[in-house]
Short mmCIF file of C-alpha atoms in Angstrom, two decimals:
data_model
loop_
_atom_site.label_atom_id
_atom_site.label_comp_id
_atom_site.label_asym_id
_atom_site.label_seq_id
_atom_site.Cartn_x
_atom_site.Cartn_y
_atom_site.Cartn_z
CA MET A 1 5.92 86.14 45.32
CA LYS A 2 4.13 82.79 44.99
CA ASN A 3 1.73 84.26 42.40
CA ILE A 4 4.63 85.73 40.40
CA LEU A 5 6.47 82.39 40.38
CA LEU A 6 3.32 80.56 39.24
CA THR A 7 2.75 83.14 36.50
CA VAL A 8 6.36 82.77 35.31
CA LEU A 9 6.04 78.96 35.25
CA LYS A 10 2.87 79.25 33.19
CA GLY A 11 4.60 81.68 30.82
CA LEU A 12 7.52 79.25 30.39
CA TRP A 13 5.06 76.44 29.60
CA ILE A 14 3.18 78.57 27.06
CA GLY A 15 6.37 79.67 25.31
CA GLY A 16 7.85 76.19 25.28
CA THR A 17 4.76 74.65 23.65
CA LEU A 18 4.31 77.20 20.86
CA THR A 19 6.32 75.07 18.42
CA VAL A 20 4.12 71.97 18.83
CA PRO A 21 1.84 71.62 15.77
CA GLY A 22 -1.80 71.76 16.85
CA VAL A 23 -1.04 73.40 20.21
CA SER A 24 -1.68 77.14 20.49
CA GLY A 25 -0.48 79.64 23.05
CA GLY A 26 -4.07 80.75 23.56
CA SER A 27 -5.12 77.18 24.39
CA MET A 28 -2.33 76.86 26.94
CA ALA A 29 -3.25 80.21 28.50
CA MET A 30 -6.91 79.19 28.63
CA ILE A 31 -6.33 75.80 30.24
CA LEU A 32 -3.86 77.33 32.70
CA GLY A 33 -6.52 79.82 33.77
CA ILE A 34 -4.77 83.06 32.80
CA TYR A 35 -6.42 83.72 29.42
CA ASP A 36 -9.01 86.15 30.79
CA LYS A 37 -6.35 88.06 32.71
CA LEU A 38 -4.13 88.28 29.63
CA ILE A 39 -6.98 89.65 27.51
CA GLU A 40 -7.98 92.14 30.21
CA SER A 41 -4.36 93.25 30.69
CA VAL A 42 -3.92 93.90 26.98
CA GLY A 43 -7.27 95.71 26.92
CA ALA A 44 -6.15 97.97 29.78
CA PHE A 45 -3.90 99.81 27.33
CA LEU A 46 -6.75 100.35 24.88
CA HIS A 47 -9.24 101.80 27.35
CA LYS A 48 -9.30 104.89 29.51
CA GLY A 49 -8.70 104.18 33.18
CA GLY A 50 -7.79 100.73 34.41
CA ASN A 51 -4.68 99.69 36.27
CA LYS A 52 -2.16 99.98 33.45
CA LYS A 53 0.81 99.51 35.80
CA LYS A 54 -0.51 96.20 37.12
CA ALA A 55 -1.41 95.08 33.59
CA PHE A 56 2.06 96.01 32.32
CA PHE A 57 3.89 93.98 34.96
CA PHE A 58 1.63 90.96 34.47
CA LEU A 59 2.18 91.03 30.71
CA LEU A 60 5.90 91.54 31.30
CA GLU A 61 6.07 88.48 33.56
CA VAL A 62 4.18 86.25 31.12
CA GLY A 63 5.81 87.73 28.03
CA LEU A 64 9.42 87.43 29.20
CA ALA A 65 8.80 83.94 30.57
CA GLY A 66 7.15 82.98 27.28
CA ILE A 67 10.10 84.25 25.23
CA VAL A 68 12.56 82.44 27.50
CA GLY A 69 10.49 79.26 27.28
CA PHE A 70 10.27 79.54 23.50
CA VAL A 71 14.04 80.04 23.08
CA LEU A 72 15.09 77.44 25.67
CA PHE A 73 12.63 74.68 24.89
CA SER A 74 11.83 75.07 21.18
CA GLY A 75 14.86 72.97 20.25
CA LEU A 76 14.08 70.36 22.89
CA VAL A 77 10.42 70.13 21.88
CA SER A 78 11.36 69.86 18.20
CA MET A 79 13.84 67.07 19.01
CA LEU A 80 11.25 65.18 21.08
CA MET A 81 8.66 65.62 18.32
CA GLU A 82 11.12 64.16 15.84
CA ARG A 83 12.19 61.19 17.98
CA PHE A 84 9.03 60.44 20.00
CA PRO A 85 6.16 62.08 18.07
CA LEU A 86 3.28 60.00 19.43
CA ALA A 87 4.48 60.20 23.03
CA VAL A 88 4.63 64.02 22.85
CA CYS A 89 1.25 64.19 21.11
CA PHE A 90 -0.52 62.07 23.74
CA PHE A 91 1.01 64.15 26.52
CA PHE A 92 -0.25 67.40 24.99
CA ALA A 93 -3.65 65.90 24.17
CA GLY A 94 -3.95 65.03 27.86
CA ALA A 95 -2.84 68.56 28.73
CA VAL A 96 -5.61 70.08 26.58
CA ALA A 97 -8.15 67.78 28.26
CA GLY A 98 -6.86 68.90 31.66
CA GLY A 99 -8.00 72.44 30.94
CA ILE A 100 -11.59 71.59 30.02
CA PRO A 101 -12.95 72.12 33.57
CA ILE A 102 -11.70 75.71 33.73
CA ILE A 103 -13.19 76.52 30.31
CA LEU A 104 -16.60 75.19 31.30
CA LYS A 105 -16.34 77.06 34.60
CA ALA A 106 -15.51 80.29 32.73
CA ALA A 107 -18.54 79.78 30.46
CA GLU A 108 -20.71 79.31 33.58
CA ILE A 109 -22.54 76.39 32.01
CA HIS A 110 -24.94 74.86 34.51
CA ARG A 111 -27.59 73.62 32.12
CA PRO A 112 -26.97 72.92 28.42
CA ARG A 113 -28.97 74.83 25.84
CA PRO A 114 -29.76 73.86 22.21
CA LEU A 115 -27.55 76.65 20.84
CA ASP A 116 -24.53 75.55 22.89
CA LEU A 117 -23.68 72.73 20.50
CA LEU A 118 -23.92 75.11 17.53
CA PHE A 119 -21.31 77.44 19.03
CA VAL A 120 -18.97 74.53 19.76
CA LEU A 121 -19.36 73.22 16.20
CA LEU A 122 -18.67 76.71 14.83
CA GLY A 123 -15.35 76.78 16.69
CA ILE A 124 -14.43 73.30 15.44
CA ALA A 125 -15.31 74.28 11.84
CA CYS A 126 -13.10 77.40 11.99
CA VAL A 127 -10.05 75.43 13.15
CA PHE A 128 -10.73 72.68 10.61
CA GLY A 129 -10.90 75.25 7.81
CA ILE A 130 -7.60 76.85 8.81
CA SER A 131 -5.92 73.43 9.06
CA LYS A 132 -6.86 72.71 5.43
CA ILE A 133 -5.01 75.77 4.09
CA PRO A 134 -1.97 74.36 2.24
CA ALA A 135 1.37 74.87 3.99
CA GLY A 136 3.52 77.43 2.22
CA LEU A 137 0.54 78.90 0.36
CA PHE A 138 2.22 82.26 0.91
CA SER A 139 5.95 82.94 0.99
CA ILE A 140 6.98 85.81 3.25
CA PRO A 141 10.69 86.74 3.01
CA LEU A 142 12.30 87.48 6.39
CA THR A 143 14.47 90.24 4.94
CA LEU A 144 14.94 93.91 5.81
CA THR A 145 14.05 95.21 2.35
CA VAL A 146 11.12 97.64 2.08
CA GLY A 147 8.84 94.98 0.60
CA GLY A 148 10.03 92.37 3.09
CA VAL A 149 9.38 94.66 6.06
CA LEU A 150 5.84 95.52 4.90
CA LEU A 151 5.03 91.85 4.29
CA GLN A 152 6.45 90.94 7.70
CA LEU A 153 4.27 93.55 9.41
CA LEU A 154 1.16 92.10 7.76
CA CYS A 155 2.38 88.57 8.47
CA GLY A 156 2.93 89.47 12.14
CA ILE A 157 -0.67 90.64 12.45
CA LEU A 158 -1.90 87.33 11.02
CA VAL A 159 0.46 85.31 13.22
CA ALA A 160 -0.96 87.10 16.27
CA VAL A 161 -4.14 85.06 15.76
CA GLY A 162 -2.13 82.01 16.86
CA PHE A 163 -1.06 83.89 19.99
CA VAL A 164 -4.48 85.10 21.06
CA LEU A 165 -7.12 82.63 19.88
CA PRO A 166 -7.12 79.28 21.67
CA GLY A 167 -6.99 76.30 19.33
CA ILE A 168 -5.38 78.24 16.47
CA SER A 169 -1.88 76.81 16.30
CA LEU A 170 0.94 79.34 15.97
CA SER A 171 3.09 76.78 14.18
CA GLN A 172 0.23 76.07 11.74
CA MET A 173 -0.01 79.78 10.91
CA LEU A 174 3.76 79.93 10.38
CA TYR A 175 3.60 76.90 8.06
CA VAL A 176 0.79 78.47 6.03
CA LEU A 177 2.81 81.67 5.65
CA GLY A 178 5.87 79.66 4.64
CA ILE A 179 8.19 81.05 7.33
CA TYR A 180 8.27 78.25 9.94
CA GLU A 181 11.67 76.78 9.02
CA GLU A 182 13.37 80.14 8.48
CA LEU A 183 11.94 81.57 11.70
CA MET A 184 13.09 78.56 13.74
CA ASN A 185 16.54 78.90 12.16
CA HIS A 186 16.79 82.58 13.15
CA VAL A 187 15.57 81.88 16.68
CA SER A 188 17.93 78.95 17.24
CA ARG A 189 20.87 81.18 16.21
CA LEU A 190 19.51 84.13 18.24
CA ASN A 191 19.52 86.18 15.03
CA ILE A 192 16.74 88.52 16.11
CA LEU A 193 17.31 91.63 13.95
CA PRO A 194 15.59 90.29 10.79
CA LEU A 195 12.55 89.36 12.92
CA ILE A 196 11.90 92.84 14.38
CA PRO A 197 9.27 93.86 11.75
CA LEU A 198 7.51 90.53 12.28
CA GLY A 199 7.51 91.18 16.03
CA ILE A 200 6.06 94.68 15.61
CA GLY A 201 3.28 93.33 13.42
CA ALA A 202 2.61 90.59 15.98
CA VAL A 203 2.26 93.17 18.78
CA LEU A 204 -0.24 95.16 16.71
CA GLY A 205 -2.13 91.99 15.88
CA VAL A 206 -2.25 90.92 19.52
CA LEU A 207 -3.67 94.31 20.56
CA LEU A 208 -6.36 94.23 17.88
CA THR A 209 -7.35 90.59 18.39
CA ALA A 210 -7.32 90.85 22.19
CA TYR A 211 -9.53 93.94 22.03
CA ALA A 212 -12.05 92.11 19.86
CA VAL A 213 -12.05 89.01 22.09
CA GLU A 214 -12.42 91.13 25.24
CA ARG A 215 -15.49 92.87 23.81
CA LEU A 216 -17.03 89.54 22.81
CA ILE A 217 -16.39 87.99 26.23
CA LYS A 218 -18.05 90.96 27.96
CA ARG A 219 -21.08 91.03 25.68
CA PHE A 220 -21.54 87.33 24.87
CA PRO A 221 -19.52 85.36 27.48
CA ARG A 222 -21.27 82.01 27.17
CA ALA A 223 -21.22 81.92 23.37
CA THR A 224 -17.62 83.19 23.18
CA TYR A 225 -16.28 80.58 25.60
CA LEU A 226 -18.17 77.82 23.81
CA VAL A 227 -16.66 78.86 20.47
CA ILE A 228 -13.23 78.90 22.17
CA PHE A 229 -14.00 75.42 23.50
CA GLY A 230 -14.76 74.38 19.92
CA PHE A 231 -11.43 75.88 18.82
CA MET A 232 -9.62 73.67 21.33
CA LEU A 233 -11.56 70.52 20.43
CA GLY A 234 -10.92 71.20 16.75
CA SER A 235 -7.18 71.48 17.40
CA LEU A 236 -6.89 67.98 18.87
CA PRO A 237 -6.84 66.10 15.51
CA GLU A 238 -4.14 68.50 14.31
CA ILE A 239 -1.87 67.32 17.13
CA PHE A 240 -1.96 63.80 15.68
CA ALA A 241 -1.91 64.85 12.01
CA GLU A 242 0.39 62.76 9.79
CA LYS A 243 1.54 60.59 12.71
CA ASP A 244 2.25 56.89 12.17
CA PHE A 245 0.09 54.74 14.46
CA GLY A 246 1.51 51.48 13.11
CA GLY A 247 3.15 48.92 15.37
CA PHE A 248 1.03 49.60 18.44
CA THR A 249 1.54 47.10 21.26
CA ALA A 250 -0.06 46.68 24.68
CA TRP A 251 2.84 48.34 26.51
CA LYS A 252 2.75 51.27 24.08
CA TYR A 253 -0.96 51.74 24.74
CA ALA A 254 -0.21 51.75 28.48
CA LEU A 255 2.70 54.18 28.06
CA TYR A 256 0.72 56.63 25.93
CA ALA A 257 -2.23 56.44 28.34
CA LEU A 258 0.12 57.27 31.22
CA LEU A 259 1.60 60.19 29.28
CA ALA A 260 -1.89 61.53 28.53
CA LEU A 261 -2.77 61.24 32.23
CA ALA A 262 0.49 63.00 33.13
CA GLY A 263 -0.37 65.87 30.79
CA PHE A 264 -3.89 66.05 32.22
CA ALA A 265 -2.60 66.02 35.80
CA ALA A 266 0.06 68.68 35.15
CA ILE A 267 -2.39 71.16 33.65
CA PHE A 268 -5.21 70.39 36.06
CA ALA A 269 -2.84 70.94 39.01
CA MET A 270 -1.67 74.29 37.62
CA SER A 271 -5.25 75.40 36.95
CA LEU A 272 -6.57 74.46 40.41
CA PRO A 273 -5.82 77.88 41.98
CA GLU A 274 -7.84 79.59 39.25
CA LEU A 275 -10.70 77.10 39.66
CA ARG A 276 -10.79 77.81 43.39
CA LYS A 277 -10.85 81.55 42.74
CA LYS A 278 -13.79 81.21 40.33
CA LYS A 279 -15.62 78.98 42.82
CA ASN A 280 -15.14 81.51 45.61
#
């Protein structure tokens, strides 16, 4: 029961943070220590054998909690981002930093190698390149016409990248596709019907991307985790993109430092059970 409650809390956190620019669901899953289990659970449905029942219930727990967190907290997070942008950004930057130990533990890095830096830089470069794609470059109509449905299916597959790959912001992908505002409007009004094709495409995209990541982790674990680490490092500047740093005072520095520490402590505390498991 304790494990289920912890999984649900992590799912709520992941869902609630999906609307923060620069913060990805994959990053949150990674720093909370459940990324590997999510990938393996998705992969269980694409391979023969495996405990599909256990995988289904784990995905159900995280998925439902994520949806609830997204619906309940998306409005709150958006309001906080509008009123206290820097405070929220420092908190989430601290949260990302709090997950670094579990990433390095997953990569099993005991001694650095010359190629390690190259993999990290590759991850940073990928995120930087995606962040430079102009917002609204594409315009996907969220309508139930034949063309709209087909475009939504394709869009859903692309959006799934923001679900699965750490450091690739879901909100950034939605901005690039030109559907962020309309999607948030539908979600806030619980108008789900027009979003069904998008959801189906997202499910297909998650399956395909998770399968690819699972294969890479099994064959090249160290390199894959280092690229993922680069993804997360590359996402940090995006959190602070277009924020006004003017008017900083000593007490503001202290407040933002405390918020960053609070974010670090919250994530580090939630990832401790996974760190202990890996140590054992």
